[in-house]
Amino acid sequence: MTTVLKTEASPPRPGTDLAGRLQRFSWNFTDTFVVARRNLIRYVRLPQLLVFSTIQPIMFVLLFAYVFGGAITVPGNIDYINYLIPGIMIQTVLFGASQTTVGLAEDLSQGMIDRFRSLPMARSAVLAGRTLADSIRNVFVVLLMVGVGYLIGFSFQNGLPAAIAAILIVVAFGHAFSWISAFLGLITKDPEAAQVAGFVWIFPLVFASSAFVPVETMPDWLQAFAEVQPISRTINAARYLTLGDAAPGASMTDVWLTLVWMAGIMAVFVPLSIWQYRRST
Amino acid sequence: MTEAIIVEEVHKRFGDVHALAGVSLSIPEQTVFALLGPNGAGKTTLVNVLTTLLFPDAGHASVLGLDVVNDRQHLRNVIGLAGQYAAVDQYLTGRENLIMVGELYHLGRATARKRADELLVRFSLVDAADRPAKTYSGGMRHRLDLAASLVGNPKVLFLDEPTTGLDPRTRLDMWNLIRELVREGTTLMLTTQYLEEADELADQIAVIDEGRIIAEGTADALKSQIGKDVLELRIEDNGRLSDAAAVLRSVSSEELQTEPETGRLFLPVTNGASTVIDVVRRLDSAAIDLAELSLRRPSLDDVFLSLTGRRAQEHANGQTGHPADQPQPAARSETA
């Protein structure tokens, strides 16, 4: 057989001058997009994945709106569905973030991470590409939640810019959390263990929050926890952006504090995950 | 001749396990080097050190003059790695997998596409190019994996157990592909559990055990040193095994072994074919009936027995350390 490999395919080796540094820096983004596209293709090739990951949040909306909703009273003069949807949006992106854990554990166990790490790609890209892809999926799922909500009586009360801001803050918070999930995936290594590990810590955080019921109804000790934890903060922020001043117990302060939480989570878990990635094999 | 890979006193520990206990090697450019050893011997750890996946605890290693720790970013431009798993994305098509790797080598989308097309032709994957890799057979997936390791035009290629778990025919296909690569001047380091594979492909072989190189040389040198062909006999009447051993003891200068439970007898021989005639004559004149007789190539197990005095499996406790196509007999007792 004659050689058919004619293409000059030598990987570029930028120098240490400014142009080289800029080139290298730009790879952080281009490599991230390459990896994100790879992760999103899975949803196209395996549409069941998207279908089943959206059925669960839709069930939560219906369950809480119709089964528990009648028994839950919320302060102020607002419909329970309007109280519920911001909480459900956060719950959805956080449960979705657990997919980051599973995805990375799969990549590790199947040798994909070894392959990526032997390539001259940016070392942040495998993780950033994964969290980016999961956040893009979250945008889709949150919009679907809003659509289902509108069918059963939900509506944004605070104008379009605030509505967009509500969705953005929800998705951005999910993105910050998926860096925690990424770290868990890298240390769990096994996809089946990751199924549990990705989920189990999110569950109490979501339920011991203001997502479904006002925290005032909880016992004192739990109330104390529910009030300080970041998920209640973010739910209140989303609720404030959705409902305006009618949102019970929520204010613009919650929005600022949410941004602080997000920055804090990213500041810890982005470097921690990348450090763990570099020593994974 | 220039050295492509230099390894000096490399150590790597994982907790209590000394995975590499002072390994030194030098591998000339444009040669094929096989690292032969059972599971857990340290083969993959060494490949991982050389491909920048693991830092050595002590010692130095360089590939094409690039240090595996200090120059790792540059080093990744000039090496290719196909690990033990066929590390391809199941949901991407074969073509998409190769283009993705090309883009991550920063070849640019257009070049990455052209390169993918060429590799698909080269590895006979054109018909399956636009199907998701999860529909591929094991052999196709391994070919795609090998293709992916070549996207960046590597000067040094690392293949970690390239044929483990493949059926015999697919293994032959892989061997042919690997031979072609080598003919084009790629330096290749491969790891294997199969002596036969090292013999077929490699110019130089090193045997590794418990993180140490225990033998090194050309395939021929190593074989004449350690691996004689093995004549395996089973006699009808187990009770006459010791008679048979007595008759056959002087046939070969090597140690003869018996396995009383199964009535088997193992005889390492240098000149297989003519020894067979001698053996049959001797048994016939002693009126010992023969049930089976076979002459087989030495296995990794035989190499290990001869180098370390113990079997490869004892070492790789609880792991499937022997090749599926060379069934190993149960424990032997020495009767020399």
XYZ file of C-alpha atoms in Angstrom:
617
model
C 0.000 0.000 0.000
C 1.303 3.413 -0.872
C 1.178 6.215 1.568
C -1.992 8.234 1.333
C -1.128 10.582 4.164
C -0.038 13.619 2.219
C -1.436 16.426 4.279
C 1.241 18.379 6.068
C -0.200 17.984 9.530
C 2.366 19.234 11.951
C 0.795 20.824 14.993
C 1.784 24.487 15.380
C 4.244 25.405 18.105
C 3.756 29.051 19.014
C 6.743 30.748 20.614
C 6.973 32.537 23.923
C 6.616 36.022 22.412
C 3.395 38.000 22.788
C 1.842 36.591 19.600
C 2.571 33.066 20.797
C 1.068 33.749 24.196
C -2.072 35.214 22.648
C -2.343 32.210 20.351
C -2.080 29.861 23.310
C -4.591 31.911 25.281
C -7.101 31.776 22.417
C -6.907 27.963 22.486
C -8.616 28.047 25.889
C -11.733 29.157 24.025
C -11.458 27.349 20.692
C -10.626 24.024 22.361
C -13.526 24.520 24.772
C -15.918 24.955 21.832
C -14.561 21.819 20.146
C -15.174 19.792 23.308
C -18.578 21.398 23.946
C -19.689 20.543 20.413
C -18.564 16.960 20.957
C -20.670 16.766 24.135
C -23.737 18.333 22.524
C -23.650 15.946 19.564
C -24.613 13.229 22.040
C -28.019 14.879 22.506
C -28.540 14.904 18.749
C -27.517 11.254 18.317
C -29.341 10.083 21.416
C -32.491 12.233 21.624
C -33.873 9.942 24.363
C -31.283 11.502 26.650
C -32.870 14.917 26.204
C -36.415 13.603 26.323
C -35.934 11.777 29.615
C -33.932 14.559 31.200
C -36.849 16.919 30.476
C -39.633 14.589 31.584
C -38.422 14.624 35.170
C -38.591 18.413 35.649
C -41.961 18.565 33.898
C -43.231 15.942 36.339
C -41.919 18.022 39.221
C -43.807 21.062 37.957
C -47.064 19.129 37.664
C -46.550 17.261 40.935
C -45.965 20.376 42.988
C -48.520 22.510 41.187
C -51.378 20.015 41.506
C -50.516 17.554 44.291
C -48.729 19.596 46.946
C -49.717 23.065 45.764
C -53.139 22.988 47.404
C -51.599 22.237 50.803
C -48.887 24.868 50.622
C -49.681 28.464 51.405
C -47.216 31.134 50.447
C -47.029 34.561 52.028
C -48.284 37.565 50.141
C -50.884 37.649 47.481
C -49.330 35.445 44.808
C -50.337 32.210 43.086
C -48.413 29.130 44.129
C -47.467 28.434 40.492
C -45.720 31.797 40.305
C -43.922 30.986 43.563
C -43.031 27.506 42.321
C -41.592 28.057 38.827
C -38.440 29.980 39.870
C -37.734 27.218 42.416
C -38.304 24.486 39.858
C -35.975 26.235 37.390
C -33.138 26.102 39.933
C -33.956 22.520 40.865
C -33.830 21.577 37.185
C -30.430 23.114 36.440
C -28.946 21.613 39.611
C -30.239 18.130 38.894
C -28.908 18.670 35.373
C -25.503 19.600 36.753
C -25.199 16.058 38.083
C -24.912 14.971 34.436
C -21.557 16.738 34.404
C -20.383 14.313 37.091
C -21.538 11.277 35.153
C -20.179 12.525 31.828
C -16.692 13.125 33.154
C -16.597 9.836 35.047
C -17.517 8.120 31.770
C -14.763 9.942 29.906
C -12.289 8.866 32.549
C -13.336 5.231 32.632
C -13.333 4.964 28.826
C -9.866 6.429 28.413
C -11.071 9.638 26.720
C -9.408 11.793 29.370
C -6.089 10.009 28.768
C -6.393 10.760 25.071
C -7.273 14.421 25.678
C -4.444 14.805 28.144
C -1.912 13.463 25.645
C -2.967 16.160 23.136
C -1.479 19.664 23.046
C -4.887 21.185 23.853
C -5.663 23.772 26.524
C -5.898 22.004 29.856
C -9.062 23.831 30.883
C -10.924 22.816 27.720
C -12.169 19.336 28.596
C -13.854 20.623 31.746
C -14.953 23.982 30.384
C -16.325 22.270 27.270
C -18.304 19.876 29.439
C -19.756 22.556 31.710
C -20.514 24.780 28.708
C -22.371 21.980 26.926
C -24.341 21.193 30.076
C -25.243 24.861 30.480
C -26.438 25.065 26.885
C -28.641 22.072 27.575
C -29.869 23.841 30.717
C -30.966 26.869 28.677
C -33.113 24.562 26.604
C -34.607 22.771 29.609
C -35.319 26.010 31.530
C -37.104 27.505 28.538
C -39.159 24.341 28.345
C -40.036 24.690 32.060
C -41.170 28.246 31.481
C -43.273 27.068 28.536
C -44.934 24.342 30.617
C -45.417 26.858 33.427
C -47.200 29.267 31.096
C -49.592 26.481 30.077
C -50.675 26.032 33.692
C -50.946 29.647 34.748
C -47.433 30.924 35.382
C -46.328 34.297 34.061
C -43.400 36.662 34.562
C -44.634 39.683 36.530
C -41.663 42.001 36.310
C -41.141 42.822 32.635
C -39.095 41.230 29.899
C -35.572 42.398 30.888
C -36.058 41.017 34.399
C -37.468 37.784 32.967
C -34.366 37.363 30.805
C -32.191 38.210 33.792
C -34.032 35.553 35.833
C -33.289 32.879 33.246
C -29.672 33.999 32.922
C -29.041 33.936 36.638
C -30.554 30.459 36.889
C -28.400 29.098 34.073
C -25.275 30.869 35.319
C -25.786 29.427 38.784
C -26.183 25.973 37.255
C -22.920 26.543 35.407
C -21.107 27.431 38.632
C -22.500 24.292 40.277
C -21.457 22.107 37.360
C -17.831 22.922 38.249
C -18.462 21.289 41.635
C -20.008 18.380 39.738
C -16.989 18.252 37.444
C -14.684 17.910 40.426
C -16.882 15.133 41.843
C -16.825 13.306 38.497
C -13.049 13.424 38.379
C -12.638 12.026 41.869
C -15.429 9.438 41.540
C -14.036 7.966 38.298
C -16.711 5.286 38.009
C -19.840 6.229 36.000
C -22.205 4.204 38.158
C -20.886 5.604 41.408
C -21.072 9.012 39.736
C -24.818 8.550 39.147
C -25.266 8.612 42.897
C -22.414 10.935 43.791
C -23.589 13.560 41.319
C -27.048 13.643 42.792
C -27.052 12.813 46.446
C -25.581 16.067 47.746
C -27.830 18.234 45.578
C -31.035 16.640 46.830
C -31.045 17.964 50.432
C -29.729 21.340 49.278
C -32.654 21.730 46.908
C -35.349 20.513 49.274
C -34.058 22.299 52.374
C -34.419 25.581 50.555
C -37.107 28.041 49.611
C -37.683 26.156 46.336
C -41.075 24.639 47.122
C -42.179 25.960 50.487
C -41.497 29.131 52.459
C -38.602 28.480 54.844
C -40.674 29.929 57.729
C -42.583 26.647 57.871
C -39.432 24.655 58.702
C -38.103 23.874 62.204
C -35.710 26.520 63.515
C -32.478 24.612 62.952
C -33.408 23.758 59.368
C -34.638 27.257 58.749
C -31.259 28.589 59.795
C -29.587 26.313 57.253
C -32.114 26.996 54.507
C -31.691 30.727 54.864
C -27.919 30.842 54.528
C -27.336 28.244 51.838
C -26.693 29.460 48.291
C -29.612 27.676 46.682
C -32.242 29.561 48.691
C -30.365 32.741 47.889
C -30.466 32.038 44.155
C -34.100 30.949 44.244
C -34.993 34.181 45.995
C -33.015 36.091 43.402
C -34.807 34.335 40.536
C -38.120 34.865 42.319
C -37.417 38.548 42.780
C -36.559 38.944 39.094
C -39.674 36.981 38.140
C -42.208 38.557 40.463
C -40.703 41.873 41.485
C -41.521 43.283 44.898
C -44.420 40.856 45.301
C -41.860 38.028 45.808
C -42.062 36.984 49.465
C -38.835 37.504 51.405
C -36.823 38.345 48.308
C -35.061 41.503 47.218
C -32.366 42.824 44.950
C -29.875 41.942 47.699
C -30.491 38.274 46.866
C -29.398 38.943 43.272
C -26.117 40.501 44.407
C -25.485 37.775 46.951
C -26.142 35.136 44.292
C -23.493 36.711 42.079
C -21.087 36.639 45.012
C -21.842 32.952 45.673
C -21.318 32.114 42.008
C -18.000 33.931 41.926
C -16.948 32.164 45.127
C -17.877 28.697 43.869
C -16.070 29.281 40.569
C -13.010 30.729 42.308
C -12.657 27.524 44.331
C -13.844 24.791 42.013
C -12.463 25.867 38.626
C -8.832 25.683 39.794
C -9.554 22.654 41.975
C -11.135 20.725 39.083
C -8.366 21.648 36.653
C -5.794 20.567 39.225
C -7.595 17.237 39.655
C -7.908 16.860 35.868
C -4.175 17.256 35.426
C -3.470 14.432 37.801
C -6.238 12.113 36.599
C -5.435 9.046 34.599
C 21.904 6.436 15.744
C 19.923 9.096 17.620
C 17.902 8.062 20.624
C 14.185 8.794 20.394
C 13.378 7.842 23.971
C 15.674 7.971 26.963
C 14.546 6.773 30.381
C 16.884 7.099 33.354
C 16.165 5.522 36.731
C 12.487 6.404 36.682
C 10.498 5.646 39.837
C 6.758 5.890 40.365
C 4.821 4.859 43.446
C 1.103 4.529 44.011
C 0.681 4.201 47.759
C 2.430 0.960 48.687
C 2.847 -0.178 45.107
C 6.199 0.571 43.537
C 4.880 0.632 39.958
C 8.226 1.681 38.484
C 11.254 0.798 40.572
C 14.142 2.367 38.701
C 13.541 1.808 34.987
C 16.212 2.809 32.465
C 15.865 2.400 28.715
C 17.100 3.919 25.534
C 15.257 3.471 22.303
C 16.812 4.526 18.964
C 14.851 6.541 16.429
C 12.863 4.684 13.789
C 12.818 1.409 15.653
C 10.078 -0.601 17.289
C 10.418 -1.289 20.961
C 8.179 -3.707 22.827
C 7.683 -3.669 26.567
C 6.623 -7.163 27.518
C 5.115 -8.091 30.867
C 2.065 -9.349 32.723
C -0.720 -7.186 34.142
C 0.480 -4.925 36.893
C 4.122 -5.079 35.823
C 4.315 -1.324 35.231
C 3.924 -1.183 31.441
C 1.080 1.316 31.361
C 2.675 3.421 34.091
C 5.801 3.808 31.970
C 3.767 4.718 28.887
C 1.827 7.234 30.986
C 5.062 8.820 32.186
C 6.415 9.051 28.634
C 3.179 10.539 27.282
C 3.039 13.201 30.048
C -0.010 11.720 31.768
C 1.947 10.990 34.947
C 4.909 12.733 36.512
C 7.730 10.432 37.610
C 8.518 10.536 41.346
C 12.235 10.336 40.601
C 14.498 9.973 37.596
C 14.340 11.556 34.144
C 12.736 10.690 30.871
C 12.774 12.432 27.532
C 11.265 11.844 24.124
C 13.076 13.379 21.139
C 15.108 15.422 23.588
C 11.995 16.898 25.219
C 11.728 16.324 28.946
C 8.463 14.652 29.956
C 7.955 17.108 32.804
C 9.525 20.418 31.803
C 8.804 20.303 28.060
C 5.519 18.434 28.266
C 3.519 21.008 26.321
C 5.860 20.773 23.309
C 6.204 17.037 23.704
C 2.460 16.563 23.209
C 2.839 18.003 19.699
C 5.152 15.244 18.533
C 3.724 12.098 20.113
C 0.657 9.984 19.514
C -0.972 7.689 22.053
C -3.443 4.867 21.689
C -4.246 3.622 25.159
C -5.616 0.310 26.357
C -9.176 1.324 25.678
C -10.294 2.306 22.231
C -10.709 5.900 23.357
C -13.105 7.181 20.743
C -16.362 9.018 21.376
C -19.188 6.543 20.848
C -21.710 9.100 19.665
C -19.460 10.864 17.208
C -18.979 9.359 13.776
C -15.554 8.049 12.835
C -14.945 11.172 10.774
C -16.077 13.512 13.572
C -13.773 11.757 16.025
C -10.757 12.300 13.782
C -11.651 15.914 12.980
C -12.081 16.638 16.684
C -8.631 15.284 17.467
C -7.173 17.286 14.558
C -8.761 20.463 15.878
C -7.376 19.766 19.332
C -3.928 19.455 17.737
C -4.733 22.950 16.362
C -4.346 21.897 12.746
C -7.252 24.131 11.758
C -10.603 22.850 10.589
C -9.707 22.513 6.900
C -6.484 20.604 7.511
C -8.157 18.501 10.184
C -10.811 17.497 7.635
C -8.293 16.561 4.968
C -6.242 14.634 7.460
C -9.349 12.762 8.652
C -10.253 11.832 5.070
C -6.796 10.419 4.459
C -6.780 8.427 7.660
C -10.234 6.996 6.933
C -8.946 5.738 3.565
C -5.786 4.438 5.113
C -7.593 2.493 7.826
C -10.376 1.175 5.573
C -13.060 3.092 7.433
C -14.461 5.089 4.520
C -17.727 3.136 4.346
C -18.328 3.549 8.062
C -16.969 7.094 8.263
C -20.328 8.749 8.824
C -21.773 6.254 11.278
C -21.505 6.807 15.044
C -18.561 4.864 16.448
C -20.841 2.885 18.766
C -22.032 0.939 15.713
C -18.461 -0.175 14.968
C -17.082 -3.640 15.614
C -14.242 -3.997 18.122
C -11.693 -4.193 15.338
C -13.026 -1.071 13.600
C -12.986 0.820 16.870
C -9.360 -0.136 17.420
C -8.505 0.982 13.891
C -10.226 4.305 14.508
C -8.346 4.656 17.781
C -5.057 3.981 16.010
C -6.012 6.479 13.301
C -6.756 9.082 15.982
C -3.292 8.600 17.456
C -1.797 9.457 14.047
C -3.738 12.643 13.372
C -0.929 14.914 14.560
C 1.683 13.135 12.416
C 3.570 11.952 15.497
C 7.255 11.190 15.294
C 6.970 8.822 18.220
C 3.934 6.635 18.687
C 2.914 4.850 21.887
C 0.557 1.896 21.707
C -0.518 0.445 25.033
C -1.610 -3.153 24.492
C -2.886 -2.491 20.973
C -4.397 -5.944 20.462
C -5.517 -7.052 23.923
C -9.027 -8.419 23.720
C -9.085 -8.641 19.913
C -9.905 -11.846 18.095
C -6.997 -13.512 16.249
C -7.958 -12.248 12.793
C -8.394 -8.660 13.921
C -5.081 -8.942 15.704
C -3.381 -9.882 12.445
C -4.978 -6.866 10.729
C -3.666 -4.594 13.476
C -0.202 -6.087 13.157
C -0.175 -5.344 9.440
C -1.260 -1.755 10.025
C 1.405 -1.301 12.671
C 4.091 -2.757 10.376
C 3.163 -0.287 7.645
C 3.466 2.643 10.019
C 6.863 1.479 11.075
C 8.019 1.147 7.481
C 7.294 4.849 7.073
C 9.751 5.705 9.794
C 7.671 6.222 12.923
C 9.398 5.317 16.160
C 7.082 2.995 18.005
C 6.898 1.879 21.601
C 4.292 -0.735 22.308
C 3.382 -2.733 25.375
C 2.070 -6.251 25.227
C 1.386 -9.354 27.241
C 2.071 -11.556 24.240
C 5.583 -12.733 23.486
C 4.395 -13.574 19.996
C 3.323 -9.988 19.383
C 6.623 -8.562 20.588
C 8.402 -11.113 18.399
C 6.339 -10.198 15.318
C 6.656 -6.437 15.589
C 9.632 -5.351 17.624
C 13.329 -4.800 16.957
C 14.081 -4.635 20.663
C 12.195 -6.161 23.559
C 12.394 -5.447 27.258
C 10.703 -7.710 29.776
C 9.289 -5.823 32.745
C 8.260 -7.292 36.066
C 7.281 -5.546 39.284
C 8.466 -2.212 37.936
C 11.902 -3.473 36.867
C 13.381 -4.408 33.511
C 14.463 -8.020 33.978
C 15.677 -8.801 30.460
C 16.378 -6.837 27.310
C 17.515 -7.635 23.811
C 16.446 -8.422 20.270
C 13.616 -10.866 19.877
C 15.996 -13.593 18.732
C 18.497 -13.044 21.492
C 15.758 -13.044 24.076
C 14.150 -16.145 22.700
C 17.311 -18.163 22.594
C 18.013 -16.970 26.110
C 14.639 -17.728 27.577
C 11.979 -18.997 25.314
C 12.387 -22.487 23.906
C 9.497 -24.085 22.104
C 7.536 -26.280 24.428
C 6.582 -29.841 23.621
C 3.418 -30.724 25.495
C 2.372 -34.361 25.897
C -0.494 -36.148 27.553
C -0.235 -39.868 28.152
C -3.202 -42.256 28.373
C -2.365 -43.770 31.744
C -1.617 -41.205 34.462
C 0.059 -43.920 36.508
C 2.863 -44.189 33.983
C 3.756 -40.497 34.050
C 6.930 -41.040 36.023
C 7.995 -43.800 33.621
C 7.488 -41.407 30.738
C 9.458 -38.714 32.528
C 12.318 -41.129 33.082
C 12.379 -42.146 29.412
C 12.301 -38.587 28.131
C 14.632 -36.927 30.594
C 17.684 -37.203 28.374
C 15.939 -35.893 25.233
C 16.518 -32.255 26.075
C 18.983 -30.432 28.216
C 16.108 -28.403 29.629
C 14.125 -29.082 32.768
C 11.196 -31.353 32.211
C 7.967 -30.756 34.088
C 5.013 -32.982 34.828
C 1.468 -32.311 35.862
C 0.248 -35.504 37.568
C -3.458 -34.515 37.832
C -3.859 -34.331 34.074
C -1.135 -36.706 32.975
C 0.690 -33.942 31.153
C 4.347 -33.490 30.571
C 6.138 -30.347 29.367
C 9.483 -30.385 27.633
C 11.265 -27.206 26.505
C 13.056 -27.973 23.241
C 15.334 -26.079 20.879
C 14.874 -28.199 17.822
C 11.199 -28.975 17.949
C 10.500 -31.047 14.850
C 13.300 -33.594 15.183
C 12.748 -33.907 18.913
C 9.148 -34.906 18.264
C 10.329 -37.988 16.343
C 12.761 -38.905 19.099
C 10.105 -38.517 21.784
C 7.576 -40.659 19.938
C 10.150 -43.422 19.339
C 11.195 -43.510 22.982
C 7.641 -43.675 24.290
C 6.770 -46.319 21.738
C 9.656 -48.578 22.722
C 8.708 -48.148 26.406
C 5.125 -49.090 25.445
C 3.653 -45.885 26.861
C 0.506 -44.779 24.995
C 0.333 -41.196 23.929
C -3.035 -39.365 23.993
C -1.958 -35.914 22.810
C 1.141 -34.236 21.559
C 1.638 -30.618 20.608
C 4.499 -28.284 19.966
C 3.826 -24.682 20.910
C 5.677 -21.401 20.882
C 6.908 -20.213 24.230
C 4.371 -18.010 25.968
C 4.919 -15.111 28.294
C 4.402 -17.657 31.021
C 7.387 -19.698 29.859
C 9.482 -16.553 29.637
C 8.537 -15.688 33.165
C 9.189 -19.118 34.493
C 12.623 -19.060 32.977
C 13.495 -15.503 34.071
C 11.967 -15.375 37.514
C 11.245 -18.965 38.440
C 7.576 -18.185 38.854
C 4.597 -17.898 36.605
C 3.169 -14.682 35.222
C -0.255 -15.322 36.748
C 1.014 -15.792 40.281
C 2.302 -12.316 39.980
C -0.800 -10.791 38.448
C -2.887 -12.229 41.219
C -6.568 -12.285 40.460
C -6.154 -10.646 37.083
C -6.483 -12.305 33.735
C -2.825 -12.213 32.917
C -2.515 -14.777 30.192
C -3.376 -14.593 26.557
C -6.680 -16.166 25.668
C -5.257 -17.950 22.644
C -2.645 -19.797 24.667
C -4.435 -21.769 27.321
C -2.163 -22.355 30.249
C -1.984 -25.658 32.086
C -2.742 -25.918 35.772
C 0.071 -25.765 38.291
C 3.031 -27.875 37.350
C 5.317 -29.716 39.655
C 8.976 -29.895 38.863
C 10.461 -33.325 38.400
C 13.943 -32.531 37.230
